[in-house]
PDB file of C-alpha atoms in Angstrom:
ATOM      1  CA  LYS A   1      -0.812  14.754 -29.000  1.00  0.00           C
ATOM      2  CA  ARG A   2      -3.952  13.942 -27.000  1.00  0.00           C
ATOM      3  CA  MET A   3      -5.166  11.533 -29.692  1.00  0.00           C
ATOM      4  CA  THR A   4      -1.803   9.746 -29.756  1.00  0.00           C
ATOM      5  CA  GLN A   5      -1.859   9.403 -25.967  1.00  0.00           C
ATOM      6  CA  LEU A   6      -5.411   8.042 -26.088  1.00  0.00           C
ATOM      7  CA  LEU A   7      -4.457   5.455 -28.716  1.00  0.00           C
ATOM      8  CA  ASP A   8      -1.361   4.461 -26.743  1.00  0.00           C
ATOM      9  CA  ASP A   9      -3.470   4.067 -23.604  1.00  0.00           C
ATOM     10  CA  VAL A  10      -6.116   2.000 -25.409  1.00  0.00           C
ATOM     11  CA  LEU A  11      -3.435  -0.287 -26.858  1.00  0.00           C
ATOM     12  CA  LEU A  12      -1.736  -0.619 -23.482  1.00  0.00           C
ATOM     13  CA  ILE A  13      -4.977  -1.380 -21.622  1.00  0.00           C
ATOM     14  CA  GLY A  14      -5.878  -3.910 -24.332  1.00  0.00           C
ATOM     15  CA  LYS A  15      -2.542  -5.667 -23.827  1.00  0.00           C
ATOM     16  CA  ALA A  16      -2.966  -5.606 -20.062  1.00  0.00           C
ATOM     17  CA  GLU A  17      -6.492  -7.012 -20.175  1.00  0.00           C
ATOM     18  CA  ALA A  18      -5.389  -9.734 -22.622  1.00  0.00           C
ATOM     19  CA  GLU A  19      -2.520 -10.476 -20.209  1.00  0.00           C
ATOM     20  CA  LYS A  20      -0.047  -9.661 -22.995  1.00  0.00           C
ATOM     21  CA  LEU A  21       1.597  -6.759 -21.169  1.00  0.00           C
ATOM     22  CA  GLU A  22       5.171  -7.883 -20.627  1.00  0.00           C
ATOM     23  CA  PHE A  23       7.208  -7.502 -17.467  1.00  0.00           C
ATOM     24  CA  ASN A  24      10.905  -7.192 -18.281  1.00  0.00           C
ATOM     25  CA  PRO A  25      12.904  -6.228 -15.203  1.00  0.00           C
ATOM     26  CA  THR A  26      16.389  -4.812 -15.704  1.00  0.00           C
ATOM     27  CA  PRO A  27      18.784  -3.044 -13.326  1.00  0.00           C
ATOM     28  CA  VAL A  28      17.640   0.584 -12.952  1.00  0.00           C
ATOM     29  CA  PRO A  29      19.354   3.195 -10.755  1.00  0.00           C
ATOM     30  CA  LEU A  30      16.185   4.436  -9.022  1.00  0.00           C
ATOM     31  CA  GLU A  31      17.387   7.807  -7.751  1.00  0.00           C
ATOM     32  CA  GLN A  32      18.833   8.815 -11.134  1.00  0.00           C
ATOM     33  CA  PHE A  33      15.708   7.501 -12.875  1.00  0.00           C
ATOM     34  CA  CYS A  34      13.535   9.736 -10.672  1.00  0.00           C
ATOM     35  CA  HIS A  35      15.791  12.771 -11.190  1.00  0.00           C
ATOM     36  CA  ASP A  36      15.634  12.327 -14.976  1.00  0.00           C
ATOM     37  CA  LEU A  37      11.859  11.814 -14.974  1.00  0.00           C
ATOM     38  CA  VAL A  38      11.285  14.910 -12.839  1.00  0.00           C
ATOM     39  CA  GLU A  39      13.408  16.970 -15.249  1.00  0.00           C
ATOM     40  CA  GLU A  40      11.304  15.708 -18.180  1.00  0.00           C
ATOM     41  CA  MET A  41       8.080  16.495 -16.325  1.00  0.00           C
ATOM     42  CA  ARG A  42       9.264  19.995 -15.418  1.00  0.00           C
ATOM     43  CA  MET A  43       9.559  20.790 -19.129  1.00  0.00           C
ATOM     44  CA  SER A  44       5.885  19.974 -19.709  1.00  0.00           C
ATOM     45  CA  ALA A  45       4.584  21.566 -16.499  1.00  0.00           C
ATOM     46  CA  SER A  46       3.460  25.173 -16.390  1.00  0.00           C
ATOM     47  CA  SER A  47       5.467  27.787 -14.535  1.00  0.00           C
ATOM     48  CA  LYS A  48       2.887  27.752 -11.734  1.00  0.00           C
ATOM     49  CA  HIS A  49       3.821  24.157 -10.824  1.00  0.00           C
ATOM     50  CA  SER A  50       6.958  23.166  -8.952  1.00  0.00           C
ATOM     51  CA  ILE A  51       7.994  19.498  -9.035  1.00  0.00           C
ATOM     52  CA  ILE A  52      10.186  18.577  -6.079  1.00  0.00           C
ATOM     53  CA  PHE A  53      12.073  15.275  -5.810  1.00  0.00           C
ATOM     54  CA  THR A  54      13.445  14.034  -2.504  1.00  0.00           C
ATOM     55  CA  SER A  55      15.114  10.753  -1.666  1.00  0.00           C
ATOM     56  CA  GLN A  56      15.643   9.196   1.728  1.00  0.00           C
ATOM     57  CA  ALA A  57      17.478   6.331   0.055  1.00  0.00           C
ATOM     58  CA  GLN A  58      21.084   5.590  -0.684  1.00  0.00           C
ATOM     59  CA  PRO A  59      21.616   5.338  -4.425  1.00  0.00           C
ATOM     60  CA  ILE A  60      20.456   1.842  -5.350  1.00  0.00           C
ATOM     61  CA  THR A  61      20.024  -0.136  -8.532  1.00  0.00           C
ATOM     62  CA  ALA A  62      16.842  -2.196  -8.510  1.00  0.00           C
ATOM     63  CA  ASN A  63      15.450  -4.817 -10.857  1.00  0.00           C
ATOM     64  CA  VAL A  64      12.277  -3.207 -12.182  1.00  0.00           C
ATOM     65  CA  ASP A  65      10.665  -2.838 -15.574  1.00  0.00           C
ATOM     66  CA  GLU A  66      11.840   0.632 -16.566  1.00  0.00           C
ATOM     67  CA  LYS A  67       9.111   1.139 -19.171  1.00  0.00           C
ATOM     68  CA  LEU A  68       6.334   0.213 -16.734  1.00  0.00           C
ATOM     69  CA  LEU A  69       7.878   2.246 -13.903  1.00  0.00           C
ATOM     70  CA  ARG A  70       8.105   5.244 -16.243  1.00  0.00           C
ATOM     71  CA  TYR A  71       4.412   4.840 -17.083  1.00  0.00           C
ATOM     72  CA  ILE A  72       3.438   4.577 -13.396  1.00  0.00           C
ATOM     73  CA  LEU A  73       5.354   7.626 -12.212  1.00  0.00           C
ATOM     74  CA  SER A  74       4.825   9.836 -15.272  1.00  0.00           C
ATOM     75  CA  ASN A  75       1.073   9.197 -15.176  1.00  0.00           C
ATOM     76  CA  LEU A  76       0.841   9.977 -11.467  1.00  0.00           C
ATOM     77  CA  LEU A  77       2.967  13.125 -11.867  1.00  0.00           C
ATOM     78  CA  SER A  78       0.981  14.234 -14.945  1.00  0.00           C
ATOM     79  CA  ASN A  79      -2.262  13.761 -13.031  1.00  0.00           C
ATOM     80  CA  ALA A  80      -0.876  15.690 -10.063  1.00  0.00           C
ATOM     81  CA  ILE A  81      -0.119  18.586 -12.415  1.00  0.00           C
ATOM     82  CA  LYS A  82      -3.396  18.317 -14.330  1.00  0.00           C
ATOM     83  CA  TYR A  83      -5.575  18.143 -11.225  1.00  0.00           C
ATOM     84  CA  SER A  84      -3.763  21.056  -9.572  1.00  0.00           C
ATOM     85  CA  PRO A  85      -5.056  23.758 -11.937  1.00  0.00           C
ATOM     86  CA  LYS A  86      -4.053  26.579  -9.575  1.00  0.00           C
ATOM     87  CA  GLY A  87      -0.476  25.303  -9.516  1.00  0.00           C
ATOM     88  CA  GLY A  88       1.629  24.606  -6.462  1.00  0.00           C
ATOM     89  CA  ASP A  89       4.122  22.027  -5.340  1.00  0.00           C
ATOM     90  CA  ILE A  90       4.085  18.463  -6.608  1.00  0.00           C
ATOM     91  CA  ASP A  91       6.234  16.179  -4.460  1.00  0.00           C
ATOM     92  CA  LEU A  92       7.860  12.929  -5.553  1.00  0.00           C
ATOM     93  CA  SER A  93       9.735  11.085  -2.848  1.00  0.00           C
ATOM     94  CA  LEU A  94      11.645   7.816  -2.878  1.00  0.00           C
ATOM     95  CA  SER A  95      12.536   5.629   0.064  1.00  0.00           C
ATOM     96  CA  ILE A  96      13.980   2.139   0.291  1.00  0.00           C
ATOM     97  CA  GLU A  97      13.207  -0.175   3.170  1.00  0.00           C
ATOM     98  CA  ALA A  98      13.120  -3.948   3.612  1.00  0.00           C
ATOM     99  CA  ARG A  99      13.897  -4.644  -0.074  1.00  0.00           C
ATOM    100  CA  LYS A 100      11.031  -2.431  -1.216  1.00  0.00           C
ATOM    101  CA  ALA A 101      11.066   0.885  -3.033  1.00  0.00           C
ATOM    102  CA  THR A 102       8.344   3.311  -2.036  1.00  0.00           C
ATOM    103  CA  PHE A 103       7.419   6.197  -4.305  1.00  0.00           C
ATOM    104  CA  SER A 104       5.098   8.869  -2.976  1.00  0.00           C
ATOM    105  CA  ILE A 105       3.474  11.475  -5.243  1.00  0.00           C
ATOM    106  CA  ARG A 106       1.661  14.316  -3.468  1.00  0.00           C
ATOM    107  CA  ASP A 107      -0.230  17.282  -4.891  1.00  0.00           C
ATOM    108  CA  ARG A 108      -2.281  20.107  -3.455  1.00  0.00           C
ATOM    109  CA  GLY A 109      -4.960  19.972  -6.112  1.00  0.00           C
ATOM    110  CA  ILE A 110      -8.686  19.398  -6.320  1.00  0.00           C
ATOM    111  CA  GLY A 111      -8.595  16.053  -4.505  1.00  0.00           C
ATOM    112  CA  ILE A 112     -10.686  12.960  -5.147  1.00  0.00           C
ATOM    113  CA  PRO A 113     -14.156  12.560  -3.594  1.00  0.00           C
ATOM    114  CA  ALA A 114     -14.347   9.563  -1.231  1.00  0.00           C
ATOM    115  CA  GLN A 115     -17.050   7.886  -3.329  1.00  0.00           C
ATOM    116  CA  ASP A 116     -14.748   7.934  -6.392  1.00  0.00           C
ATOM    117  CA  ILE A 117     -11.670   6.389  -4.756  1.00  0.00           C
ATOM    118  CA  GLU A 118     -13.144   2.877  -4.786  1.00  0.00           C
ATOM    119  CA  GLN A 119     -13.651   3.062  -8.581  1.00  0.00           C
ATOM    120  CA  LEU A 120     -10.430   4.949  -9.327  1.00  0.00           C
ATOM    121  CA  PHE A 121      -8.546   2.012 -10.874  1.00  0.00           C
ATOM    122  CA  HIS A 122     -11.385   0.892 -13.164  1.00  0.00           C
ATOM    123  CA  SER A 123     -11.181   1.678 -16.882  1.00  0.00           C
ATOM    124  CA  PHE A 124     -12.981   4.835 -18.012  1.00  0.00           C
ATOM    125  CA  HIS A 125     -13.835   5.953 -14.475  1.00  0.00           C
ATOM    126  CA  ARG A 126     -13.189   9.612 -13.748  1.00  0.00           C
ATOM    127  CA  GLY A 127     -13.725  11.583 -10.580  1.00  0.00           C
ATOM    128  CA  SER A 128     -17.078  13.299 -10.199  1.00  0.00           C
ATOM    129  CA  ASN A 129     -15.336  16.639  -9.565  1.00  0.00           C
ATOM    130  CA  VAL A 130     -13.053  16.825 -12.635  1.00  0.00           C
ATOM    131  CA  GLU A 131     -15.494  19.130 -14.465  1.00  0.00           C
ATOM    132  CA  ASN A 132     -13.820  20.324 -17.686  1.00  0.00           C
ATOM    133  CA  ILE A 133     -10.338  18.860 -17.035  1.00  0.00           C
ATOM    134  CA  SER A 134      -9.632  16.563 -19.984  1.00  0.00           C
ATOM    135  CA  GLY A 135      -8.884  12.872 -19.588  1.00  0.00           C
ATOM    136  CA  THR A 136      -9.902   9.399 -20.714  1.00  0.00           C
ATOM    137  CA  GLY A 137     -10.245   7.483 -17.466  1.00  0.00           C
ATOM    138  CA  LEU A 138      -7.680   4.908 -18.634  1.00  0.00           C
ATOM    139  CA  GLY A 139      -4.481   6.091 -16.971  1.00  0.00           C
ATOM    140  CA  MET A 140      -5.111   4.894 -13.431  1.00  0.00           C
ATOM    141  CA  SER A 141      -6.306   1.496 -14.635  1.00  0.00           C
ATOM    142  CA  ILE A 142      -3.052   1.062 -16.556  1.00  0.00           C
ATOM    143  CA  VAL A 143      -1.017   2.321 -13.581  1.00  0.00           C
ATOM    144  CA  LYS A 144      -2.657  -0.339 -11.380  1.00  0.00           C
ATOM    145  CA  GLN A 145      -1.896  -3.087 -13.900  1.00  0.00           C
ATOM    146  CA  CYS A 146       1.754  -1.946 -14.142  1.00  0.00           C
ATOM    147  CA  VAL A 147       2.039  -1.982 -10.336  1.00  0.00           C
ATOM    148  CA  ASP A 148       0.454  -5.450 -10.232  1.00  0.00           C
ATOM    149  CA  LEU A 149       2.956  -6.781 -12.793  1.00  0.00           C
ATOM    150  CA  HIS A 150       5.716  -5.681 -10.406  1.00  0.00           C
ATOM    151  CA  SER A 151       3.871  -7.533  -7.576  1.00  0.00           C
ATOM    152  CA  GLY A 152       3.614  -4.150  -5.901  1.00  0.00           C
ATOM    153  CA  GLU A 153       0.950  -2.140  -4.143  1.00  0.00           C
ATOM    154  CA  ILE A 154      -0.654   1.246  -4.738  1.00  0.00           C
ATOM    155  CA  SER A 155      -2.697   3.273  -2.287  1.00  0.00           C
ATOM    156  CA  VAL A 156      -4.310   6.689  -2.330  1.00  0.00           C
ATOM    157  CA  THR A 157      -5.359   9.197   0.278  1.00  0.00           C
ATOM    158  CA  SER A 158      -7.188  12.308  -0.748  1.00  0.00           C
ATOM    159  CA  GLU A 159      -9.215  15.199   0.548  1.00  0.00           C
ATOM    160  CA  VAL A 160     -11.333  17.351  -1.745  1.00  0.00           C
ATOM    161  CA  GLY A 161      -9.851  20.816  -2.055  1.00  0.00           C
ATOM    162  CA  ILE A 162      -6.695  19.820  -0.152  1.00  0.00           C
ATOM    163  CA  GLY A 163      -4.907  17.351  -2.429  1.00  0.00           C
ATOM    164  CA  THR A 164      -4.010  13.747  -3.107  1.00  0.00           C
ATOM    165  CA  THR A 165      -1.149  11.411  -2.252  1.00  0.00           C
ATOM    166  CA  PHE A 166      -0.436   8.186  -4.108  1.00  0.00           C
ATOM    167  CA  VAL A 167       1.991   5.685  -2.602  1.00  0.00           C
ATOM    168  CA  VAL A 168       3.467   2.970  -4.831  1.00  0.00           C
ATOM    169  CA  THR A 169       5.517   0.211  -3.205  1.00  0.00           C
ATOM    170  CA  LEU A 170       7.498  -2.169  -5.408  1.00  0.00           C
ATOM    171  CA  PRO A 171       9.681  -5.102  -4.395  1.00  0.00           C
ATOM    172  CA  ILE A 172      13.253  -4.589  -5.578  1.00  0.00           C
TER     173      ILE A 172
END
């Protein structure tokens, strides 16, 4: 499973870097999409993790690339689980404002050292505090490229030992 994911990531990053990654927006009901994704993620999470979805938005259908949005959110949620080895709550929230969808993913995990945040979206970069937690260092680079294809923005705030919050804003 890990080898398949690595190969998929390498192929995806290769497409992105060759500017061959396609952006195909279609109408997607965002709230239902998030509910379904959270249910999928709950199946792969351990019993010590609780994934909580909240929405401050009215149900809305937005033109986004569903495949790329799935990659963005599933990668951020997977990382939140992976880098919260003691368990705890993982929060996904959705809000809509001024024709933009904002997704926030918050964990209470190991956090990201300040010196690593600047390099976070570069291929093969991993945090200096990940120790023996497996990973390739490709996921966040691909997430950034998927956000860029949507003409969106991604930001991160983190404190070592406290947790991390990623905020993705996409025009809808």
